[in-house]
Structure formats: structure tokens, C-alpha cells
Short mmCIF file of C-alpha atoms in Angstrom, two decimals:
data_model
loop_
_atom_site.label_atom_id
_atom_site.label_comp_id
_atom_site.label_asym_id
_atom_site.label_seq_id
_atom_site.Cartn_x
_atom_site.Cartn_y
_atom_site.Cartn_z
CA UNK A 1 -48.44 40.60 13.68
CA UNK A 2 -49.49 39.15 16.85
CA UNK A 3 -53.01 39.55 15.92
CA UNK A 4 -52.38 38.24 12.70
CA UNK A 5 -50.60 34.83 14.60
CA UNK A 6 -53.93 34.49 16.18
CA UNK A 7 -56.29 34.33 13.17
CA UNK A 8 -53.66 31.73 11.77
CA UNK A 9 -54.54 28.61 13.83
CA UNK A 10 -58.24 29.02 13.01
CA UNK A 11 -57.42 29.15 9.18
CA UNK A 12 -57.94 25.70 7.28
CA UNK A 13 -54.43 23.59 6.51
CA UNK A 14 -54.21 23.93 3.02
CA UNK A 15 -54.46 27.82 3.77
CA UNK A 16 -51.83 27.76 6.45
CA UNK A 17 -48.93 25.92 4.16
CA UNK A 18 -49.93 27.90 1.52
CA UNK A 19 -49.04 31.20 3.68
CA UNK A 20 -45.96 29.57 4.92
CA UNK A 21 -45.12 28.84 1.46
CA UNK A 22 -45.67 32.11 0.42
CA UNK A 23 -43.25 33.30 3.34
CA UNK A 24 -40.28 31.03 2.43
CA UNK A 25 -40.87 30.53 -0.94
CA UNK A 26 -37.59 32.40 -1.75
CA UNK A 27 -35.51 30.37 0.67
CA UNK A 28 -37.37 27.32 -1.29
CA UNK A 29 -36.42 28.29 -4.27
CA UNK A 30 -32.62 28.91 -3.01
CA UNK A 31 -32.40 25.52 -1.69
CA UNK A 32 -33.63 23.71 -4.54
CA UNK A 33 -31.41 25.22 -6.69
CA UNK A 34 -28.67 24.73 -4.39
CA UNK A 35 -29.31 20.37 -3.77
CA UNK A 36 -30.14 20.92 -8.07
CA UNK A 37 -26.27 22.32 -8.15
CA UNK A 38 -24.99 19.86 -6.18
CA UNK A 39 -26.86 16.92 -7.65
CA UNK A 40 -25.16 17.96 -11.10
CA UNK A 41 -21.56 18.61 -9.80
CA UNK A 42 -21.69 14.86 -8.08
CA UNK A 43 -22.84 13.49 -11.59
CA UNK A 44 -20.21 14.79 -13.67
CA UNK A 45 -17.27 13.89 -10.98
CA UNK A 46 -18.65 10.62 -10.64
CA UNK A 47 -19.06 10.68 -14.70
CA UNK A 48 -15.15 12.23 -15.25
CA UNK A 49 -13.74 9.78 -12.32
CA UNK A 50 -15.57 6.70 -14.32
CA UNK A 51 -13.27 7.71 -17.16
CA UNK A 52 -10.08 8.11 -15.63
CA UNK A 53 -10.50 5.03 -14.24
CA UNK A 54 -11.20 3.27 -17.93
CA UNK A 55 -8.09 5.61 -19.06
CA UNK A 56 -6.15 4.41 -16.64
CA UNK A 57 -7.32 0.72 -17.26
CA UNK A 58 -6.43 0.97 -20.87
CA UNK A 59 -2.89 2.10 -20.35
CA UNK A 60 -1.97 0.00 -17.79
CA UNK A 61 -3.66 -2.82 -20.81
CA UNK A 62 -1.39 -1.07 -23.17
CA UNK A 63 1.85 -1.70 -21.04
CA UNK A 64 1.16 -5.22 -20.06
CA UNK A 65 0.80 -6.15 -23.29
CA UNK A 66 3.90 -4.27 -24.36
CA UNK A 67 6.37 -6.18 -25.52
CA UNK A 68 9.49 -4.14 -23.64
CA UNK A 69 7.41 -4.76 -20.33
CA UNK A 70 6.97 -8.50 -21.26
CA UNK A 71 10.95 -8.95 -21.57
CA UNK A 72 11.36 -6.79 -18.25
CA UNK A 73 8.87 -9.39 -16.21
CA UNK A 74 11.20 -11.79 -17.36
CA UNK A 75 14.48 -10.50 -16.70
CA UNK A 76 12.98 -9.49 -13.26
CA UNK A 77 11.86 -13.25 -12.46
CA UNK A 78 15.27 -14.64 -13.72
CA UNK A 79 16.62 -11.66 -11.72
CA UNK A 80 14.07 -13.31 -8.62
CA UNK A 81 15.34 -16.67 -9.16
CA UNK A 82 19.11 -15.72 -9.17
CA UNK A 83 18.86 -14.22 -5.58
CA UNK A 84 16.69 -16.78 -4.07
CA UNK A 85 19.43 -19.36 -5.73
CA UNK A 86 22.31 -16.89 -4.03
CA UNK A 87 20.45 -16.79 -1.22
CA UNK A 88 20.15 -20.47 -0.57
CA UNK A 89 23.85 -20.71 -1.31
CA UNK A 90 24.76 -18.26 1.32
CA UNK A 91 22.49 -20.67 3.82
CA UNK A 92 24.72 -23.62 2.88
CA UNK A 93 27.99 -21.89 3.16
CA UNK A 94 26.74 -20.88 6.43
CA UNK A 95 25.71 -24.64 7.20
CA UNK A 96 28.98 -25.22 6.42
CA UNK A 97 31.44 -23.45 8.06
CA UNK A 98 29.46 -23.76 10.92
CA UNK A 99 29.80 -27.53 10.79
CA UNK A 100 33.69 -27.34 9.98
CA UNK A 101 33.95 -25.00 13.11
CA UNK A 102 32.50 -27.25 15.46
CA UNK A 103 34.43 -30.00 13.75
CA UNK A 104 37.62 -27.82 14.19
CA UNK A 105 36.94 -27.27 17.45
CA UNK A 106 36.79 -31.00 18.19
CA UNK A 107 40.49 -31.04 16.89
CA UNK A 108 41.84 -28.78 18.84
CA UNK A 109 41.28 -31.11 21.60
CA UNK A 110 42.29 -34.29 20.47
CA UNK A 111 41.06 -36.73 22.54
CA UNK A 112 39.15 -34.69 24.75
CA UNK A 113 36.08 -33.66 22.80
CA UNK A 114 34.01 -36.16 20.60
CA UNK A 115 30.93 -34.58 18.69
CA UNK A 116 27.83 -37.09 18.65
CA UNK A 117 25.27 -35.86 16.09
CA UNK A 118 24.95 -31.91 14.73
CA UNK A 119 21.28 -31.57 13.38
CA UNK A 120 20.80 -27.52 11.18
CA UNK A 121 17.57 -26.35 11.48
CA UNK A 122 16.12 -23.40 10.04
CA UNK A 123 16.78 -21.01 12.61
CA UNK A 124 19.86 -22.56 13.91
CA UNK A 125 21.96 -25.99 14.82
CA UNK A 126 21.90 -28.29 17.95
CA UNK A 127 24.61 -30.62 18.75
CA UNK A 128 25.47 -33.73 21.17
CA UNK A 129 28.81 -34.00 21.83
CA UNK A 130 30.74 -35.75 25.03
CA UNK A 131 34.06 -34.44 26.84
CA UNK A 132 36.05 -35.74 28.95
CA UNK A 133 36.92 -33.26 31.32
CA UNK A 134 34.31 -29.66 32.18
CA UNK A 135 37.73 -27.99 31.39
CA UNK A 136 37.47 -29.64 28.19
CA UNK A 137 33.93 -29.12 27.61
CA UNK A 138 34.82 -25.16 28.58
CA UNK A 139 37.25 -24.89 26.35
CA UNK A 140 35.36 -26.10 23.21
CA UNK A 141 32.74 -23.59 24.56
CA UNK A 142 35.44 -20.85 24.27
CA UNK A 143 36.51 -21.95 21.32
CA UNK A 144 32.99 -22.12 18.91
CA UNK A 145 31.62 -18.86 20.86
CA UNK A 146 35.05 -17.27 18.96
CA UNK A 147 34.92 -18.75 16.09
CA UNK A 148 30.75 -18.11 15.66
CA UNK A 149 30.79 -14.38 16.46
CA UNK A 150 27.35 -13.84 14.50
CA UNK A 151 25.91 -16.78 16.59
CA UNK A 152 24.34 -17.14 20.06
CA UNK A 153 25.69 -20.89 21.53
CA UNK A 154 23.97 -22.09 24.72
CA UNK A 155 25.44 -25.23 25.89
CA UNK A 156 24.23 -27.52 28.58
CA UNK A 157 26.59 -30.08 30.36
CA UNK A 158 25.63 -33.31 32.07
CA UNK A 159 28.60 -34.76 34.11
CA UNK A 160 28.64 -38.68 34.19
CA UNK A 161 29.77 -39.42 37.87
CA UNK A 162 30.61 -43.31 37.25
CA UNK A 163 32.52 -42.64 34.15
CA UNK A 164 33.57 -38.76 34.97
CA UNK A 165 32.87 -37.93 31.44
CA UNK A 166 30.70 -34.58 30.50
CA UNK A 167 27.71 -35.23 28.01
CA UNK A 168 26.79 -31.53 26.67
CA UNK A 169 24.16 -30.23 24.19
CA UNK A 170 24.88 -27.35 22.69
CA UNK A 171 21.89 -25.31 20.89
CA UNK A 172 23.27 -22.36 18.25
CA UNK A 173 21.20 -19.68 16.35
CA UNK A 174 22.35 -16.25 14.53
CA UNK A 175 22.08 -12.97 16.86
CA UNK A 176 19.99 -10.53 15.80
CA UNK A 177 20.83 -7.13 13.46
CA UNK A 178 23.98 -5.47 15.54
CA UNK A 179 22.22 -1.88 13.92
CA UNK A 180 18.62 -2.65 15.32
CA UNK A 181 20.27 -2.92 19.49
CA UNK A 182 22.53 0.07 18.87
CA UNK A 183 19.40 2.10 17.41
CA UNK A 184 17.08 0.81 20.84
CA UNK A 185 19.99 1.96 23.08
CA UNK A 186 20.26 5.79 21.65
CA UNK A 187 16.41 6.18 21.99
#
């Protein structure tokens, strides 16, 4: 064979593919079929997906234009509505007894504790208020951190020394989930 390698190089191209064709022509022929296999089996998944998409497309046609599914959508937007309507209510009975808390807790100390403006925000409340004494202005800060329990109240005081009265802003905004802090502390 060695011999044979020799004579090779001096024979014309055309000759030499032709003997290497005649070599390999069964690994060729193998191949080609193979890539002619695989060719086919791409078409007809690509062929059967094309029509389970349009299958698909058609029924999910089919149920939006059923008539059940069309009084479902509705019920489920009136259902949509209703909570984001209970929802808002829930904010404004939360507006609400916070106000009549910090109100309350004005009463309590009659005299002592006189509330200047309370502004609600989105994610909370801030309030002016002026006391007359720090044990005063303490006490009202006892007194709203009780009542509030699902609120975080950080309170500033300014103590007039001329008139000895406190001026204190108090800030206010719900604590987080109680689960989500008790879930972090067992990991």
C-alpha cells in the first residue's frame, strides 16, 4: 500500500477524488441518507407543530367567543372592581381610625397636647402637634404607639425655651408582614 501511496500524488486530480470517492463512497452514501433522514423528520415536526399551533389558535377562538366565557370575563371584572372598591374602603377606614386615634390621644391630655395639621400619604401619615410639657409629649407618644400596633411612629420634639412648650412631628407608616421577620429569623 505504501507503494501504491506513492504513485498517488503523481496521478492527475480528477483521478485522485475519483479513487477517494471510490474508497468512501459507502460512508457517502450513509451520510447522505442520514442528513436526507433528518432533513425529512425536521419538515414534518415543523409541519405537525405548525398545526397544533393553528389547533390551538382555533380553540382558544372558539372559547373567546363563547358565550359562557363572555359572561365569566364579566363577572370576573365586576368581581375586579368589587375588591379594588373593598380595598379602597379598607384604606379609608384605616385613614380613619388612625386620625380618631391621634385625635383620642389629644383628649386624653386635655390641655396638654394640641394637634396642628395631620397630612395621610400613601405610605403613611405625618403630624404637627405642640405639648406643653416632654412628659406630655411622652405620654401621647405612649399612647398612639399602643393604640397603632400595626404602625411604626417616629416622633421628633423641638422644645421652645422662651415659651417651654414642645413642638413635635410625628411621622407614622404600617410595619411590615409580622410572617416575612419570623420566616428571616428561623433561616
Amino acid at each position: 500500500m505504501a507503494g501504491n501511496r506513492s504513485y498517488f500524488n503523481f496521478l492527475p486530480r480528477y483521478v485522485r477524488w475519483y479513487v477517494r470517492l471510490q474508497q468512501y463512497k459507502w460512508y457517502i452514501y450513509i451520510v447522505s441518507i442520514a442528513i436526507f433522514l433528518f432533513a425529512i423528520v425536521s419538515i414534518v415536526v415543523l409541519i405537525e407543530g405548525y398545526n397544533d399551533y393553528k389547533a390551538i389558535q382555533r380553540q382558544w377562538l372558539a372559547i373567546q367567543n363563547n358565550e359562557d366565557n363572555q359572561r365569566v370575563l364579566k363577572e370576573y371584572e365586576s368581581l375586579q372592581q368589587l375588591i379594588h372598591k373593598t380595598l379602597q374602603r379598607k384604606s379609608s377606614y384605616d385613614t380613619q381610625y388612625i386620625a380618631i386615634t391621634l385625635l383620642d390621644g389629644a383628649m386624653t391630655n386635655p390641655g396638654n397636647v394640641t394637634i396642628q395639621n395631620i397630612t395621610f400619604t400613601d405610605d403613611g401619615f405625618s403630624m404637627v402637634g405642640i405639648a406643653n410639657s416632654d412628659e406630655s409629649y411622652q405620654s401621647y407618644m405612649q399612647y398612639v404607639q399602643s393604640h397603632l400596633i400595626r404602625w411604626i411612629c417616629n416622633g421628633k420634639q423641638d422644645i421652645q425655651q422662651d415659651s417651654g412648650y414642645t413642638v413635635f412631628h410625628m411621622d407614622g407608616h404600617p410595619k411590615e408582614h409580622e410572617h416575612s421577620h419570623a420566616e428571616n429569623d428561623r433561616s
